[in-house]
Amino acid sequence: MVNVYRPETLAQALDTLSMGKLTVFSGGTDLMVQHGVRAGMSPKFEQDVLFVDAIDELQYIASDEQQEQALYIGAGVVLADIEQHPLVPSVLRQSVAKIAAPALRNRATLAGNICNASPAADSLPALYVLDARVVLSSIRGQREMPLEDFIMAPRVTALKPDEMLTHIVIPQHDLPEEFYHKVGTRAANALSKLSVAGMARIKRYPKKAPVLEEWRVAFGAVGPTVVRSRELESLVVGQSLQTLAKSGFIEQVVGCYREIIRPIDDQRSTAAYRQQASLNLLTRWLEELSRR
Ligand SMILES: Cc1cc2nc3c(=O)[nH]c(=O)nc-3n(C[C@H](O)[C@H](O)[C@H](O)COP(=O)(O)OP(=O)(O)OC[C@H]3O[C@@H](n4cnc5c(N)ncnc54)[C@H](O)[C@@H]3O)c2cc1C
C-alpha cells in the first residue's frame, strides 16, 4: 500500500519530499514501463508517489534578464511544448522532436528524460553541447550544477532523496551552426542506436580564411553517459575552414574520437555499428563546416 500526493505548489511538493523517500512522477512514461504496467493491471510502486504535474510554478519557459538571458525550462513542461517554443535552441527542439511519437511527447517531460539518466536519452547530447545546467530544490534550498556532473552513471544522478529537479537552465550562447542526427530503426517511436549533436560558430575576416571560433560535439548511446570531450574539441577550435578541408585533418580528429567512443552491443545495435556510424556523422559534420 503506497500513498499518493499531488500538490499544487512547489512548497507543498518540497515539504512532502522532506518526509521520506518518494518517487517523483512527472509524465510517468518511463516510470509506468519500469513498474510493469500492462493493460488492465495496476502499477506496482514500492514507495510513496509524488505527482508533480499540477504545479503551475514548474510550467514555464522564459529567459531570465538578470541571469544574462539564460533560458529557464520548468520541470513540468512537456516535450511537445519544448519542441514548439521559439526561445528553445533548435538543436534541442530537433532532439526532442525525435523522442517517441506525438502522444507520448504530450505527456513526457524534459526533466523526466534527464532524471531517468538513460545512456540513450535523446535530449542529452543536445543539452550537453548547450552546456545546460540543472536546478535541484529541497526545503533546504536550491543548488545548481552542470548537467554533466548531475548525470553520474546509467540511471544514477546526483539527486538527494529530499530533492527534485525544478528547472533546466540553458546559458545564452551564440553558436548558429547546428548539427543533430539520431539513428534509430525507424523515423518515430524508435529508441536511439546512437545520436550526435553539435554546435559551432564561424568567425569571418575580411582578408583571411574563416575560422571555427567555437566547436562542440556530443554523442549519445555510445557509452554509459553522453560522450563529450573538451580536450578533443580544442583540436578543432581556432582552426580555419581551409585547414579543415586539407587532406588528413578531419581523419586525424576522427581518429582521436575513435579512441573515446566505446559503445557496447545490445538489443538495439552492435558496438561496431554504433562506433562507425558515430564517426561517419562526425566526419559529415566537419566536412559540411569546411564548405561553409
Ligand atoms: C513507447 C516509448 C517510447 C519512448 N521513446 C523514447 C525516445 O525515442 N527517446 C527517449 O529519449 N526516450 C524515450 N522514451 C522514454 C521516456 O518517454 C522519456 O525518457 C521521457 O522524457 C520521460 O519523461 P517523463 O516525464 O514521462 O518521466 P517519468 O517517467 O515521470 O520519470 C522518469 C524518471 O525521472 C524521475 N523524475 C521525473 N521528474 C523528476 C523531477 N522533476 N525531479 C526529480 N526526478 C524526476 C522519476 O522519478 C523517474 O525516475 C520512450 C518511452 C516509451 C514508453
CSV table of C-alpha atoms and ligand atoms in Angstrom, one decimal:
chain,number,residue,atom,x,y,z
A,1,MET,CA,0.0,0.0,0.0
A,2,VAL,CA,1.5,3.3,-1.1
A,3,ASN,CA,0.4,6.9,-0.5
A,4,VAL,CA,0.0,9.2,-3.5
A,5,TYR,CA,0.4,13.0,-3.3
A,6,ARG,CA,-0.5,15.6,-6.0
A,7,PRO,CA,0.5,19.0,-4.6
A,8,GLU,CA,-0.4,22.3,-6.4
A,9,THR,CA,2.5,24.3,-5.2
A,10,LEU,CA,6.3,23.7,-5.2
A,11,ALA,CA,6.4,24.5,-1.4
A,12,GLN,CA,3.9,21.7,-0.7
A,13,ALA,CA,5.9,19.3,-3.0
A,14,LEU,CA,9.2,20.0,-1.2
A,15,ASP,CA,7.5,19.6,2.2
A,16,THR,CA,6.2,16.2,1.1
A,17,LEU,CA,9.6,15.2,-0.3
A,18,SER,CA,11.2,16.1,3.1
A,19,MET,CA,9.0,13.5,4.8
A,20,GLY,CA,10.8,10.4,3.4
A,21,LYS,CA,11.7,8.6,0.3
A,22,LEU,CA,9.2,9.2,-2.5
A,23,THR,CA,9.1,8.5,-6.3
A,24,VAL,CA,8.8,11.8,-8.2
A,25,PHE,CA,6.3,11.2,-11.0
A,26,SER,CA,6.2,13.7,-13.9
A,27,GLY,CA,4.8,12.3,-17.2
A,28,GLY,CA,5.2,8.7,-16.0
A,29,THR,CA,6.3,7.4,-19.4
A,30,ASP,CA,9.5,5.8,-18.1
A,31,LEU,CA,8.1,5.0,-14.6
A,32,MET,CA,5.0,3.2,-15.9
A,33,VAL,CA,7.2,0.9,-18.0
A,34,GLN,CA,9.7,0.4,-15.2
A,35,HIS,CA,6.8,-0.6,-12.8
A,36,GLY,CA,5.5,-3.3,-15.0
A,37,VAL,CA,2.2,-1.6,-16.1
A,38,ARG,CA,0.3,-3.7,-18.7
A,39,ALA,CA,-3.2,-3.1,-20.0
A,40,GLY,CA,-5.7,-3.9,-17.2
A,41,MET,CA,-3.1,-4.1,-14.5
A,42,SER,CA,-2.3,-1.6,-11.7
A,43,PRO,CA,1.3,-0.3,-11.4
A,44,LYS,CA,3.5,-1.7,-8.7
A,45,PHE,CA,5.2,1.1,-6.9
A,46,GLU,CA,7.3,0.2,-3.8
A,47,GLN,CA,7.3,3.6,-2.2
A,48,ASP,CA,5.0,6.7,-2.0
A,49,VAL,CA,4.5,8.6,-5.2
A,50,LEU,CA,4.6,12.4,-5.6
A,51,PHE,CA,2.9,13.6,-8.8
A,52,VAL,CA,4.4,17.0,-9.8
A,53,ASP,CA,2.3,17.7,-12.9
A,54,ALA,CA,-0.2,20.0,-11.2
A,55,ILE,CA,2.4,22.5,-10.0
A,56,ASP,CA,2.0,25.7,-12.1
A,57,GLU,CA,5.3,27.2,-11.0
A,58,LEU,CA,7.1,24.5,-13.0
A,59,GLN,CA,5.1,25.0,-16.2
A,60,TYR,CA,7.0,27.8,-17.9
A,61,ILE,CA,9.8,28.5,-20.5
A,62,ALA,CA,11.3,32.0,-20.1
A,63,SER,CA,14.6,33.8,-20.4
A,64,ASP,CA,15.9,35.5,-17.3
A,65,GLU,CA,17.0,39.1,-17.8
A,66,GLN,CA,19.1,39.0,-14.6
A,67,GLN,CA,20.9,35.8,-15.5
A,68,GLU,CA,22.4,37.1,-18.8
A,69,GLN,CA,19.3,35.9,-20.7
A,70,ALA,CA,19.8,32.3,-19.7
A,71,LEU,CA,16.7,30.2,-20.7
A,72,TYR,CA,14.8,28.5,-17.9
A,73,ILE,CA,12.7,25.5,-18.6
A,74,GLY,CA,10.4,24.4,-15.8
A,75,ALA,CA,10.4,20.7,-14.8
A,76,GLY,CA,6.7,20.4,-15.6
A,77,VAL,CA,7.0,21.5,-19.2
A,78,VAL,CA,6.1,18.6,-21.6
A,79,LEU,CA,8.3,17.8,-24.6
A,80,ALA,CA,5.6,18.9,-27.1
A,81,ASP,CA,5.8,22.4,-25.7
A,82,ILE,CA,9.6,22.5,-25.8
A,83,GLU,CA,9.5,21.2,-29.4
A,84,GLN,CA,7.3,24.2,-30.5
A,85,HIS,CA,8.8,27.0,-28.3
A,86,PRO,CA,10.7,29.8,-30.3
A,87,LEU,CA,13.1,30.5,-27.4
A,88,VAL,CA,14.4,26.9,-27.2
A,89,PRO,CA,17.6,26.4,-29.3
A,90,SER,CA,16.9,24.5,-32.5
A,91,VAL,CA,19.3,21.6,-31.7
A,92,LEU,CA,17.3,20.9,-28.5
A,93,ARG,CA,13.9,21.2,-30.4
A,94,GLN,CA,15.2,18.8,-33.1
A,95,SER,CA,16.3,16.2,-30.5
A,96,VAL,CA,13.0,16.4,-28.5
A,97,ALA,CA,11.0,16.1,-31.7
A,98,LYS,CA,12.7,12.7,-32.3
A,99,ILE,CA,11.6,11.3,-28.9
A,100,ALA,CA,8.9,8.6,-29.3
A,101,ALA,CA,5.7,9.9,-31.0
A,102,PRO,CA,3.4,12.9,-30.5
A,103,ALA,CA,1.1,11.3,-28.0
A,104,LEU,CA,4.0,10.5,-25.7
A,105,ARG,CA,5.5,13.9,-26.1
A,106,ASN,CA,2.2,15.5,-24.9
A,107,ARG,CA,2.8,13.8,-21.6
A,108,ALA,CA,6.6,13.2,-21.1
A,109,THR,CA,8.8,16.0,-19.7
A,110,LEU,CA,12.4,17.0,-20.4
A,111,ALA,CA,13.0,16.7,-16.6
A,112,GLY,CA,12.0,13.1,-16.7
A,113,ASN,CA,14.2,12.4,-19.7
A,114,ILE,CA,17.2,13.9,-17.7
A,115,CYS,CA,16.4,12.3,-14.3
A,116,ASN,CA,15.8,8.8,-15.9
A,117,ALA,CA,19.5,9.1,-16.9
A,118,SER,CA,19.4,6.6,-19.6
A,119,PRO,CA,22.5,6.4,-21.8
A,120,ALA,CA,20.1,6.6,-24.8
A,121,ALA,CA,18.1,9.6,-23.6
A,122,ASP,CA,17.7,11.7,-26.7
A,123,SER,CA,17.7,15.1,-25.2
A,124,LEU,CA,21.0,14.7,-23.5
A,125,PRO,CA,23.6,15.2,-26.3
A,126,ALA,CA,21.9,18.5,-27.3
A,127,LEU,CA,21.8,19.6,-23.6
A,128,TYR,CA,25.5,18.7,-23.2
A,129,VAL,CA,26.6,20.9,-26.2
A,130,LEU,CA,24.4,23.7,-24.9
A,131,ASP,CA,26.3,23.5,-21.5
A,132,ALA,CA,22.9,23.0,-19.8
A,133,ARG,CA,22.7,23.2,-16.0
A,134,VAL,CA,20.0,21.8,-13.6
A,135,VAL,CA,18.5,23.4,-10.6
A,136,LEU,CA,17.7,21.0,-7.7
A,137,SER,CA,15.3,22.1,-4.9
A,138,SER,CA,14.5,20.9,-1.5
A,139,ILE,CA,13.3,22.5,1.8
A,140,ARG,CA,17.0,23.1,2.5
A,141,GLY,CA,17.3,25.4,-0.5
A,142,GLN,CA,18.4,25.3,-4.1
A,143,ARG,CA,21.6,24.2,-5.8
A,144,GLU,CA,22.6,24.5,-9.5
A,145,MET,CA,25.1,22.2,-11.2
A,146,PRO,CA,26.2,21.4,-14.8
A,147,LEU,CA,24.2,18.6,-16.3
A,148,GLU,CA,27.4,16.7,-16.9
A,149,ASP,CA,28.0,16.5,-13.2
A,150,PHE,CA,24.3,15.7,-12.4
A,151,ILE,CA,24.3,12.5,-14.5
A,152,MET,CA,26.8,10.3,-12.8
A,153,ALA,CA,26.3,6.8,-14.4
A,154,PRO,CA,23.4,5.0,-16.2
A,155,ARG,CA,20.3,5.6,-14.1
A,156,VAL,CA,22.3,7.4,-11.4
A,157,THR,CA,22.1,11.1,-10.7
A,158,ALA,CA,23.3,13.5,-8.0
A,159,LEU,CA,19.7,14.0,-6.7
A,160,LYS,CA,19.4,13.6,-2.9
A,161,PRO,CA,16.2,11.8,-1.6
A,162,ASP,CA,14.6,15.1,-0.5
A,163,GLU,CA,15.3,16.9,-3.7
A,164,MET,CA,13.6,17.3,-7.1
A,165,LEU,CA,14.8,18.8,-10.3
A,166,THR,CA,12.8,22.1,-10.7
A,167,HIS,CA,14.5,23.9,-13.7
A,168,ILE,CA,16.8,23.2,-16.6
A,169,VAL,CA,19.0,26.3,-17.4
A,170,ILE,CA,20.4,26.9,-20.9
A,171,PRO,CA,23.0,29.6,-20.8
A,172,GLN,CA,22.8,32.3,-23.5
A,173,HIS,CA,25.0,31.3,-26.5
A,174,ASP,CA,26.0,32.5,-29.9
A,175,LEU,CA,26.5,29.2,-31.8
A,176,PRO,CA,24.5,29.5,-35.1
A,177,GLU,CA,25.9,26.3,-36.7
A,178,GLU,CA,24.0,23.3,-35.6
A,179,PHE,CA,24.0,19.6,-36.3
A,180,TYR,CA,21.7,16.9,-35.0
A,181,HIS,CA,21.2,13.3,-36.1
A,182,LYS,CA,19.5,10.4,-34.4
A,183,VAL,CA,20.0,6.9,-35.8
A,184,GLY,CA,17.1,4.5,-35.0
A,185,THR,CA,15.3,1.7,-36.7
A,186,ARG,CA,12.5,3.9,-38.0
A,187,ALA,CA,11.5,7.6,-38.1
A,188,ALA,CA,9.3,7.6,-35.0
A,189,ASN,CA,8.9,5.6,-31.8
A,190,ALA,CA,12.4,4.2,-32.0
A,191,LEU,CA,14.9,4.3,-29.2
A,192,SER,CA,18.3,5.5,-30.3
A,193,LYS,CA,21.0,3.3,-31.7
A,194,LEU,CA,23.1,6.5,-31.4
A,195,SER,CA,22.8,10.2,-31.7
A,196,VAL,CA,25.1,13.1,-32.4
A,197,ALA,CA,24.6,16.8,-31.5
A,198,GLY,CA,26.9,19.6,-32.5
A,199,MET,CA,27.2,23.4,-32.3
A,200,ALA,CA,29.7,25.9,-33.7
A,201,ARG,CA,30.5,29.5,-34.6
A,202,ILE,CA,32.4,30.6,-37.6
A,203,LYS,CA,34.3,33.9,-37.5
A,204,ARG,CA,34.8,35.6,-40.8
A,205,TYR,CA,37.6,38.0,-41.6
A,206,PRO,CA,38.0,40.5,-44.5
A,207,LYS,CA,41.4,39.2,-45.7
A,208,LYS,CA,41.9,35.7,-44.3
A,209,ALA,CA,40.1,32.4,-44.2
A,210,PRO,CA,37.1,31.9,-41.8
A,211,VAL,CA,38.0,30.3,-38.5
A,212,LEU,CA,36.0,27.9,-36.3
A,213,GLU,CA,35.8,30.1,-33.2
A,214,GLU,CA,33.8,27.6,-31.2
A,215,TRP,CA,33.0,24.0,-31.9
A,216,ARG,CA,31.3,21.4,-29.7
A,217,VAL,CA,30.1,17.8,-30.3
A,218,ALA,CA,28.4,15.2,-28.1
A,219,PHE,CA,27.4,11.6,-28.7
A,220,GLY,CA,24.5,9.7,-27.2
A,221,ALA,CA,24.0,5.9,-26.6
A,222,VAL,CA,27.7,5.1,-27.2
A,223,GLY,CA,28.8,5.0,-23.6
A,224,PRO,CA,27.5,4.8,-20.0
A,225,THR,CA,26.8,8.5,-20.2
A,226,VAL,CA,27.0,11.1,-23.0
A,227,VAL,CA,30.4,11.4,-24.6
A,228,ARG,CA,31.7,14.9,-24.9
A,229,SER,CA,35.5,15.8,-24.7
A,230,ARG,CA,36.5,19.4,-24.3
A,231,GLU,CA,40.1,18.3,-24.9
A,232,LEU,CA,39.4,16.9,-28.3
A,233,GLU,CA,37.2,19.9,-29.2
A,234,SER,CA,40.2,22.1,-28.6
A,235,LEU,CA,41.9,20.4,-31.6
A,236,VAL,CA,39.3,21.9,-33.8
A,237,VAL,CA,38.6,25.2,-32.1
A,238,GLY,CA,40.6,28.0,-33.7
A,239,GLN,CA,41.3,26.1,-37.0
A,240,SER,CA,40.5,27.8,-40.3
A,241,LEU,CA,37.9,26.2,-42.6
A,242,GLN,CA,40.8,25.8,-45.1
A,243,THR,CA,42.7,23.6,-42.5
A,244,LEU,CA,39.5,21.5,-42.1
A,245,ALA,CA,39.4,21.0,-45.8
A,246,LYS,CA,43.0,19.9,-46.0
A,247,SER,CA,43.6,16.2,-46.6
A,248,GLY,CA,44.1,14.3,-43.4
A,249,PHE,CA,42.9,16.9,-40.8
A,250,ILE,CA,39.4,15.5,-40.4
A,251,GLU,CA,40.7,11.9,-40.4
A,252,GLN,CA,43.1,12.9,-37.6
A,253,VAL,CA,40.2,14.3,-35.5
A,254,VAL,CA,38.0,11.3,-36.2
A,255,GLY,CA,40.9,9.0,-35.2
A,256,CYS,CA,41.0,10.7,-31.8
A,257,TYR,CA,37.3,10.3,-31.3
A,258,ARG,CA,37.6,6.6,-32.3
A,259,GLU,CA,39.6,6.2,-29.0
A,260,ILE,CA,36.9,7.6,-26.8
A,261,ILE,CA,33.7,6.3,-28.4
A,262,ARG,CA,33.5,2.8,-27.0
A,263,PRO,CA,29.9,1.6,-27.3
A,264,ILE,CA,28.5,-1.8,-26.3
A,265,ASP,CA,26.5,-4.5,-28.1
A,266,ASP,CA,22.8,-4.6,-27.1
A,267,GLN,CA,19.4,-5.5,-28.5
A,268,ARG,CA,19.3,-2.2,-30.5
A,269,SER,CA,22.7,-2.3,-32.2
A,270,THR,CA,26.2,-3.6,-32.3
A,271,ALA,CA,29.2,-1.8,-30.8
A,272,ALA,CA,30.9,-1.8,-34.2
A,273,TYR,CA,27.9,-0.2,-36.0
A,274,ARG,CA,27.5,2.4,-33.3
A,275,GLN,CA,31.1,3.4,-33.3
A,276,GLN,CA,31.4,3.6,-37.1
A,277,ALA,CA,28.1,5.4,-37.6
A,278,SER,CA,29.0,8.0,-34.9
A,279,LEU,CA,32.4,8.6,-36.6
A,280,ASN,CA,30.7,8.9,-40.1
A,281,LEU,CA,28.3,11.5,-38.7
A,282,LEU,CA,31.2,13.4,-37.1
A,283,THR,CA,33.0,13.3,-40.5
A,284,ARG,CA,29.9,14.5,-42.3
A,285,TRP,CA,29.5,17.5,-39.9
A,286,LEU,CA,33.2,18.5,-40.2
A,287,GLU,CA,33.0,18.3,-44.0
A,288,GLU,CA,29.9,20.4,-44.0
A,289,LEU,CA,31.6,23.0,-41.9
A,290,SER,CA,34.7,23.0,-44.2
A,291,ARG,CA,32.4,24.0,-47.1
A,292,ARG,CA,30.7,27.0,-45.4
B,1,LIG,C1,6.9,4.0,-26.1
B,1,LIG,C2,8.0,4.8,-25.5
B,1,LIG,C3,8.9,5.4,-26.4
B,1,LIG,C4,10.0,6.1,-25.9
B,1,LIG,N1,10.8,6.7,-26.8
B,1,LIG,C5,11.9,7.4,-26.4
B,1,LIG,C6,12.8,8.0,-27.3
B,1,LIG,O1,12.7,7.9,-28.5
B,1,LIG,N2,13.8,8.7,-26.8
B,1,LIG,C7,14.0,8.9,-25.4
B,1,LIG,O2,14.9,9.6,-25.0
B,1,LIG,N3,13.1,8.4,-24.5
B,1,LIG,C8,12.1,7.6,-25.0
B,1,LIG,N4,11.2,7.1,-24.1
B,1,LIG,C9,11.4,7.3,-22.6
B,1,LIG,C10,10.6,8.4,-22.0
B,1,LIG,O3,9.4,8.7,-22.6
B,1,LIG,C11,11.4,9.7,-21.8
B,1,LIG,O4,12.6,9.5,-21.1
B,1,LIG,C12,10.6,10.9,-21.1
B,1,LIG,O5,11.2,12.1,-21.4
B,1,LIG,C13,10.4,10.7,-19.6
B,1,LIG,O6,9.7,11.8,-19.1
B,1,LIG,P1,8.5,11.6,-18.0
B,1,LIG,O7,8.1,13.0,-17.6
B,1,LIG,O8,7.5,10.7,-18.5
B,1,LIG,O9,9.3,10.9,-16.8
B,1,LIG,P2,8.8,10.0,-15.6
B,1,LIG,O10,8.5,8.6,-16.1
B,1,LIG,O11,7.8,10.7,-14.8
B,1,LIG,O12,10.1,9.9,-14.7
B,1,LIG,C14,11.4,9.4,-15.2
B,1,LIG,C15,12.4,9.4,-14.1
B,1,LIG,O13,12.7,10.7,-13.7
B,1,LIG,C16,12.4,11.0,-12.3
B,1,LIG,N5,11.8,12.3,-12.3
B,1,LIG,C17,10.9,12.8,-13.2
B,1,LIG,N6,10.7,14.1,-13.0
B,1,LIG,C18,11.5,14.5,-12.0
B,1,LIG,C19,11.8,15.7,-11.3
B,1,LIG,N7,11.2,16.9,-11.6
B,1,LIG,N8,12.7,15.7,-10.3
B,1,LIG,C20,13.3,14.6,-9.9
B,1,LIG,N9,13.1,13.4,-10.5
B,1,LIG,C21,12.2,13.3,-11.5
B,1,LIG,C22,11.3,9.9,-12.0
B,1,LIG,O14,11.3,9.7,-10.6
B,1,LIG,C23,11.9,8.7,-12.8
B,1,LIG,O15,13.0,8.1,-12.1
B,1,LIG,C24,10.1,6.3,-24.5
B,1,LIG,C25,9.2,5.7,-23.6
B,1,LIG,C26,8.2,5.0,-24.1
B,1,LIG,C27,7.2,4.4,-23.2
